[in-house]
PDB file of C-alpha atoms in Angstrom:
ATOM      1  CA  UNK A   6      -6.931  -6.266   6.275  1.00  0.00           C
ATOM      2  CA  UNK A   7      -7.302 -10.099   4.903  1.00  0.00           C
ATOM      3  CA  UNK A   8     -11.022  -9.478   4.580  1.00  0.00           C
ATOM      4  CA  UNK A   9     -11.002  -5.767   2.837  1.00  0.00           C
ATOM      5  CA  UNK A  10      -8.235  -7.182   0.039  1.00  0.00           C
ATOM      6  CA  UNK A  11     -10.143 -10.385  -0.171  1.00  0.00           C
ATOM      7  CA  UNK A  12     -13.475  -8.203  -0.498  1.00  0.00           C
ATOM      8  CA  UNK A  13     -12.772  -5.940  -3.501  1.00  0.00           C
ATOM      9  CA  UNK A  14     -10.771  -3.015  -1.373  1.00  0.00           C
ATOM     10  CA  UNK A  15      -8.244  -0.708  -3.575  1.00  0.00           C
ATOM     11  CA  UNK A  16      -6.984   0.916  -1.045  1.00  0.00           C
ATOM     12  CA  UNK A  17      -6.552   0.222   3.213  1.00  0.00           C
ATOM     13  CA  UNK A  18      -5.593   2.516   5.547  1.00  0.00           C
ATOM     14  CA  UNK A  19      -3.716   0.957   8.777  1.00  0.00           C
ATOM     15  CA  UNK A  20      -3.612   3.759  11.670  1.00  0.00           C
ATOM     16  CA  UNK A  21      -2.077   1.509  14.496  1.00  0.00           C
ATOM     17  CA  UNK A  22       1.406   0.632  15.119  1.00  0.00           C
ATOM     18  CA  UNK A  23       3.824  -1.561  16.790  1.00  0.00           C
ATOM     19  CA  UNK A  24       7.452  -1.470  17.998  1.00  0.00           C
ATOM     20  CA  UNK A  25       7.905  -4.888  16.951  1.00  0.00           C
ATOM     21  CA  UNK A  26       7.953  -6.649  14.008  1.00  0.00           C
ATOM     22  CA  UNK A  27       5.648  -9.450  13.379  1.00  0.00           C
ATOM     23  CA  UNK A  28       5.809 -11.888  10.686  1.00  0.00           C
ATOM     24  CA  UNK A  29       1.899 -12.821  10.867  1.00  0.00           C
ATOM     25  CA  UNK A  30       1.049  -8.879  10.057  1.00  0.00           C
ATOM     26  CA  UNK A  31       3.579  -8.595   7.188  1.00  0.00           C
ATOM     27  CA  UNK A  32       2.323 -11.671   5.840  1.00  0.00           C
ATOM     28  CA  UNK A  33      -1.206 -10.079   6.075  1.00  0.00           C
ATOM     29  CA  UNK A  34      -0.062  -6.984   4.368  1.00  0.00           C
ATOM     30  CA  UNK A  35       2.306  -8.348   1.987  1.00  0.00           C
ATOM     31  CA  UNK A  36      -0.163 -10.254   0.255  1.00  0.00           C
ATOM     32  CA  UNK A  37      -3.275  -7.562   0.718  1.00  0.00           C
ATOM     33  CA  UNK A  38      -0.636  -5.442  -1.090  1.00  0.00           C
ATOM     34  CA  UNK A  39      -0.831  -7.478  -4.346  1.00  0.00           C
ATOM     35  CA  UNK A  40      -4.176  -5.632  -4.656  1.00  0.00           C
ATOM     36  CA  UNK A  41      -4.547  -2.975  -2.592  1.00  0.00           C
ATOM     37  CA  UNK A  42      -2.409   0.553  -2.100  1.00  0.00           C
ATOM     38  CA  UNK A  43      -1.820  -0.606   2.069  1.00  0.00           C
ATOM     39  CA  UNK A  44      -1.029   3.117   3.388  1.00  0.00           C
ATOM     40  CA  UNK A  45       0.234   2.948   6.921  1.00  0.00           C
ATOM     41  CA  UNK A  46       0.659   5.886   9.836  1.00  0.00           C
ATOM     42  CA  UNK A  47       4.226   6.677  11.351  1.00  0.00           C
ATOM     43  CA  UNK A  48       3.425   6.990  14.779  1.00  0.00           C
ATOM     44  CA  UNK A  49       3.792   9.316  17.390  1.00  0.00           C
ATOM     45  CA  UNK A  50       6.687   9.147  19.179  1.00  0.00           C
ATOM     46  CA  UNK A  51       9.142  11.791  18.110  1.00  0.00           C
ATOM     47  CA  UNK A  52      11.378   9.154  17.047  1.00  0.00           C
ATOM     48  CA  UNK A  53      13.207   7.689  13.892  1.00  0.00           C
ATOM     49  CA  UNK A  54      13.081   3.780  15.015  1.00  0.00           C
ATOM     50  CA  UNK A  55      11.065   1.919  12.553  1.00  0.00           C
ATOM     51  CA  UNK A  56       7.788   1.364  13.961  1.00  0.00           C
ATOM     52  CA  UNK A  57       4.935  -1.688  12.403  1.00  0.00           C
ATOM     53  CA  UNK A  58       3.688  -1.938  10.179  1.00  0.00           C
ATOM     54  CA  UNK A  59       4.493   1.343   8.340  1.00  0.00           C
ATOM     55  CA  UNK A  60       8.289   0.049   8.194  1.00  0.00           C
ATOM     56  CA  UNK A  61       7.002  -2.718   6.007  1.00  0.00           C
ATOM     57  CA  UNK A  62       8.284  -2.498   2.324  1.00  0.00           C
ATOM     58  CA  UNK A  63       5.001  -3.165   1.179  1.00  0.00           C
ATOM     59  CA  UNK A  64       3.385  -0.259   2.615  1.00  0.00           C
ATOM     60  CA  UNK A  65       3.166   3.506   1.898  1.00  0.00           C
ATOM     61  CA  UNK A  66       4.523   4.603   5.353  1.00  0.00           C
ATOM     62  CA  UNK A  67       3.029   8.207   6.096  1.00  0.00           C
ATOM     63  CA  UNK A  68       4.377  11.177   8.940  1.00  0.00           C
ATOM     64  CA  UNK A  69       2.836  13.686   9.554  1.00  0.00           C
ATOM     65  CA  UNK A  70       3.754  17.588   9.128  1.00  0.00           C
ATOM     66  CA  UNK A  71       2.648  21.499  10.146  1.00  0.00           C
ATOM     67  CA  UNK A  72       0.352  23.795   8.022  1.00  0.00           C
ATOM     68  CA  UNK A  73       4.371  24.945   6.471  1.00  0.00           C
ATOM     69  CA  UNK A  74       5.264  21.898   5.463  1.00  0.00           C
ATOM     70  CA  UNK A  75       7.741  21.494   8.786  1.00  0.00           C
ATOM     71  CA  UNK A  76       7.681  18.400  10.712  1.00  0.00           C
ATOM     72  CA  UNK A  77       4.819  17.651  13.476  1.00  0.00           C
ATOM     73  CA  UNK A  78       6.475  17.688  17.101  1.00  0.00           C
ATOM     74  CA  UNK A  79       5.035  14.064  17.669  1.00  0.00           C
ATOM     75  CA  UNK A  80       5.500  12.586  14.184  1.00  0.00           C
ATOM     76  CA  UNK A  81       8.076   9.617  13.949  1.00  0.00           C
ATOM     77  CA  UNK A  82      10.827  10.156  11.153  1.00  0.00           C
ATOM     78  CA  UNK A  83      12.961   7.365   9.847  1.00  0.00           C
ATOM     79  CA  UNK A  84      14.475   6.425   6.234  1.00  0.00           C
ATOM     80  CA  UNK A  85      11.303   3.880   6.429  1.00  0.00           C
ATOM     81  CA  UNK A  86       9.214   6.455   5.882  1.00  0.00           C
ATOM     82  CA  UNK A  87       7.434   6.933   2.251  1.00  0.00           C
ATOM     83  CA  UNK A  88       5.919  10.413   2.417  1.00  0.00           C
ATOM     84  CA  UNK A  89       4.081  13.228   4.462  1.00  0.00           C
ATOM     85  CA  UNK A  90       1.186  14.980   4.591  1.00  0.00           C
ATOM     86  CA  UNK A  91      -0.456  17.231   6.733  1.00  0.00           C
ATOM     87  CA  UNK A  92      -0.928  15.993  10.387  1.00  0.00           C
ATOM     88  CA  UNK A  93      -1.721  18.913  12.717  1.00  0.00           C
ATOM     89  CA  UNK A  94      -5.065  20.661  13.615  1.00  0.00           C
ATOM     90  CA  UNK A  95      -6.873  18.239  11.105  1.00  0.00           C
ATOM     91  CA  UNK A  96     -10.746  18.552  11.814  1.00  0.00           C
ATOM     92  CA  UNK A  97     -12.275  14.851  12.953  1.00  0.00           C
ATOM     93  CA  UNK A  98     -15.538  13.277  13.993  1.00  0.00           C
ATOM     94  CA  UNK A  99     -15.090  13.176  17.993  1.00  0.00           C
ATOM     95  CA  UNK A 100     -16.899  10.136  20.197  1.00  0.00           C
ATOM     96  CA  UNK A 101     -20.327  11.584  21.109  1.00  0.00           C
ATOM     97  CA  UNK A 102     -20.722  13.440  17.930  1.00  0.00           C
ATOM     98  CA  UNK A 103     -19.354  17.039  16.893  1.00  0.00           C
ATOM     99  CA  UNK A 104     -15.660  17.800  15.587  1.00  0.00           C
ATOM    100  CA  UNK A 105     -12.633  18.696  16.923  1.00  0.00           C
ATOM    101  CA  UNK A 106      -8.692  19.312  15.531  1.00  0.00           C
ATOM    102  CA  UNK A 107      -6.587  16.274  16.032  1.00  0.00           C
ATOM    103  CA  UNK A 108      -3.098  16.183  15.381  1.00  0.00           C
ATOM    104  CA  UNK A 109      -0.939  12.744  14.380  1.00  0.00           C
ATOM    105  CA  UNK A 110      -0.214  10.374  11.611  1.00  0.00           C
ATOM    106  CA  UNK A 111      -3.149   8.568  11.968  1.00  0.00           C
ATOM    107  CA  UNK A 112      -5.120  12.034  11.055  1.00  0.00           C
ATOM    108  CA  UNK A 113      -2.096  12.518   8.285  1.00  0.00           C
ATOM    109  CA  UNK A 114      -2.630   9.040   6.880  1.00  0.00           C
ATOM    110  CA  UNK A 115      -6.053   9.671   5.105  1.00  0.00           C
ATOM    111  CA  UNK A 116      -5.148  12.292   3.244  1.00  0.00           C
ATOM    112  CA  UNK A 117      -2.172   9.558   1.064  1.00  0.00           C
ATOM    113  CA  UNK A 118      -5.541   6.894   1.107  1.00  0.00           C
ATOM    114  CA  UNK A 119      -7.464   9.382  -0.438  1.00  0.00           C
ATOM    115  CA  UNK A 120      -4.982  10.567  -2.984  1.00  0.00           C
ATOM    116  CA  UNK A 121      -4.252   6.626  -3.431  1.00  0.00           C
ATOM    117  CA  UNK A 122      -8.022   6.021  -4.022  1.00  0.00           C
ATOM    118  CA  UNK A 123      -8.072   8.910  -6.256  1.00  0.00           C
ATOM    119  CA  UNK A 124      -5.105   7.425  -8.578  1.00  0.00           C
ATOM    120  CA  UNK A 125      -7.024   3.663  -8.265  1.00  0.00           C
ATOM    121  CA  UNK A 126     -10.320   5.513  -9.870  1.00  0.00           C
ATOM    122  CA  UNK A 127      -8.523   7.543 -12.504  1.00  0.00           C
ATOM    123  CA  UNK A 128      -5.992   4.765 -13.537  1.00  0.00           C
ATOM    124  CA  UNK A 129      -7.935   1.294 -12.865  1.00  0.00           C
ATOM    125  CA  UNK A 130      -5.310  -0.226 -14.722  1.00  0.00           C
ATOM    126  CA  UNK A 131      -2.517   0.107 -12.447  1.00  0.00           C
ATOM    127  CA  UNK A 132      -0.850  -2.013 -10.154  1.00  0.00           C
ATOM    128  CA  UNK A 133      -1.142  -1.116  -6.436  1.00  0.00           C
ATOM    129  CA  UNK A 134       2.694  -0.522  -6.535  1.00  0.00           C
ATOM    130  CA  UNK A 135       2.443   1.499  -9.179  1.00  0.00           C
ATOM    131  CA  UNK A 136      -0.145   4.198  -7.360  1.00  0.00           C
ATOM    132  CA  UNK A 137       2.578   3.737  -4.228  1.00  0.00           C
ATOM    133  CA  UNK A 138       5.482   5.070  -6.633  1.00  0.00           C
ATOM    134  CA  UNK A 139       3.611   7.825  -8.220  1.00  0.00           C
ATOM    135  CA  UNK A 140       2.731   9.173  -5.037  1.00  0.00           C
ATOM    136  CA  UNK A 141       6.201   8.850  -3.908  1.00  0.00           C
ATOM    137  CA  UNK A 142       8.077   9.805  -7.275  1.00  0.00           C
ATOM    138  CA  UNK A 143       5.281  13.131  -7.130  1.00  0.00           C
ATOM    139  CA  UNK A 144       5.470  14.578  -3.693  1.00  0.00           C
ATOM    140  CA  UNK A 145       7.334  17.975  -2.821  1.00  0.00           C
ATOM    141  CA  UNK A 146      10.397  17.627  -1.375  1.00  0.00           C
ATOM    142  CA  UNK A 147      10.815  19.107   1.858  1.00  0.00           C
ATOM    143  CA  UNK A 148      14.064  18.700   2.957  1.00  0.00           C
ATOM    144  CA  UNK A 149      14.901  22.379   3.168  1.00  0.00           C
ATOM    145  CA  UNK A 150      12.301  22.964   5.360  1.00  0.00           C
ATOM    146  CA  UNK A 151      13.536  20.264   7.973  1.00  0.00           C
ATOM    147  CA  UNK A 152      17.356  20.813   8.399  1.00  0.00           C
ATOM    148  CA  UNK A 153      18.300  17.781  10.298  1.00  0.00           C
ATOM    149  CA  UNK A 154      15.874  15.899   9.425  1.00  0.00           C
ATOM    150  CA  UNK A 155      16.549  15.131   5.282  1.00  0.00           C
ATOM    151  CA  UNK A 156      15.675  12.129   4.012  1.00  0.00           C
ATOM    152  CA  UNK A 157      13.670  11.081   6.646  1.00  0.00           C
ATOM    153  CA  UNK A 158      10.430  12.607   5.921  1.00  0.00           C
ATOM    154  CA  UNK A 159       9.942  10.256   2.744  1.00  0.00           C
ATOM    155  CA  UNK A 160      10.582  11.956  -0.477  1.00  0.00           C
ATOM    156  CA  UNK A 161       8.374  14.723   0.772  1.00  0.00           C
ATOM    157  CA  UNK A 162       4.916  16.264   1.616  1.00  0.00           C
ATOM    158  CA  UNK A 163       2.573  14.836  -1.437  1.00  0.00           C
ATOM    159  CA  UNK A 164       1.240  16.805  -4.237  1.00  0.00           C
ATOM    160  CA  UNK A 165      -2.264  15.758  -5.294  1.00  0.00           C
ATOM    161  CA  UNK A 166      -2.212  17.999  -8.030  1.00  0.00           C
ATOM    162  CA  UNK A 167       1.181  16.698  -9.536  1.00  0.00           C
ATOM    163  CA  UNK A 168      -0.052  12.669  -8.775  1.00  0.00           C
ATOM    164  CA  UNK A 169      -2.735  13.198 -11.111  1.00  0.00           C
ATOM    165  CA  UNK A 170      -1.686  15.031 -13.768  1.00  0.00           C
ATOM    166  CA  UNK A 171       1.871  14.189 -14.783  1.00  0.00           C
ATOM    167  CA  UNK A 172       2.864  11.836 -17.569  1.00  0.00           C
ATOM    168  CA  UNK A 173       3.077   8.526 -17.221  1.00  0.00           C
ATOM    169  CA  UNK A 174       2.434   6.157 -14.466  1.00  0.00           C
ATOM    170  CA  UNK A 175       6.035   7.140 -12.818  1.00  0.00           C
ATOM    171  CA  UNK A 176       7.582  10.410 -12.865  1.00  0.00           C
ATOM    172  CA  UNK A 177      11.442   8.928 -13.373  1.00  0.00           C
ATOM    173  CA  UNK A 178      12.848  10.512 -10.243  1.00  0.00           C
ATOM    174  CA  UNK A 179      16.613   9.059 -10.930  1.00  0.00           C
ATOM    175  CA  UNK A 180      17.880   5.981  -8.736  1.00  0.00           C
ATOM    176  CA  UNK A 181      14.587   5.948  -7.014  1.00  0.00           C
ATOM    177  CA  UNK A 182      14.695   2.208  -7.220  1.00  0.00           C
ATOM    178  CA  UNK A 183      11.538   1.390  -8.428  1.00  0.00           C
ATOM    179  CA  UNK A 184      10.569  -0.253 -11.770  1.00  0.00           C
ATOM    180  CA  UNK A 185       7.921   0.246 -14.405  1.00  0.00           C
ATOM    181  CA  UNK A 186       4.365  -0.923 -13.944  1.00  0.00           C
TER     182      UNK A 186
END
């Protein structure tokens, strides 16, 4: 993570996780995230304890949800979570060549770096926690679609669409806590 920050990277994507928390690795990601949108997977363990590094406040933690916008059997939950995106059935590369569906947040996870590379290459001039809040302050809430479970998918599935093309580098969801760029 040192070496892609160090190197130029706008964006990292961290699929592995940890039940504990380790000051070395949010040193490490604290300081990649001065320049770099650090997007982080959830895990997969049907639970809402914070799991490393996506609990981080410097990362954009991502879980992972159904085709409906519901949330994946597996996918961890948690107010630590950012945002979700899809996670089930995703097509992959497999080990020997070929493709197969996976399902997780690591397969979720790539489609927030992408959107975050996306925002990086449209809007150069904004800070990496900037392109973190506008993909938070534009996602679709989802709520409704998880009773039980509100709040703790992030503020909601993201919205590509929405992340490029609304005003302004935040969307002013109210008491959101975050500041301009």
């Amino acid at each position: 993570m040192s070496y892609a920050a160090q190197n130029g990277a706008d964006v990292i994507n961290i699929s592995l996780r940890g039940g504990r928390n380790s000051a070395t690795l949010q040193s490490a990601i604290a300081a990649a995230s001065q320049t770099a949108v650090v997007v982080s997977s959830a895990g997969n363990d049907r639970d809402d304890a914070p799991v490393y590094p996506a609990a981080y406040d410097t990362t954009l933690s991502v879980t992972g949800t159904n085709r409906d916008g519901t949330k994946h059997e597996a996918a961890n939950h948690g107010s630590w979570v950012d945002v979700s995106a899809p996670g089930r059935n995703i097509l992959t590369t497999i080990v020997g060549g070929g493709y197969r569906p996976q399902s997780g947040t690591s397969l979720a996870t790539p489609f927030v770096s992408g959107l975050a590379g996306l925002l990086r290459s449209q809007h150069p001039e904004w800070s990496p926690a900037t392109v973190r809040a506008r993909i938070i302050n534009t996602a679709d809430d989802i709520d409704a679609l998880n009773p039980g479970l509100e709040g703790q998918m992030g503020s909601g599935r993201i919205n590509a669409a929405r992340a490029l093309t609304a005003a302004g580098p935040h969307l002013g969801r109210e008491n959101d806590g975050i500041g301009a760029p």
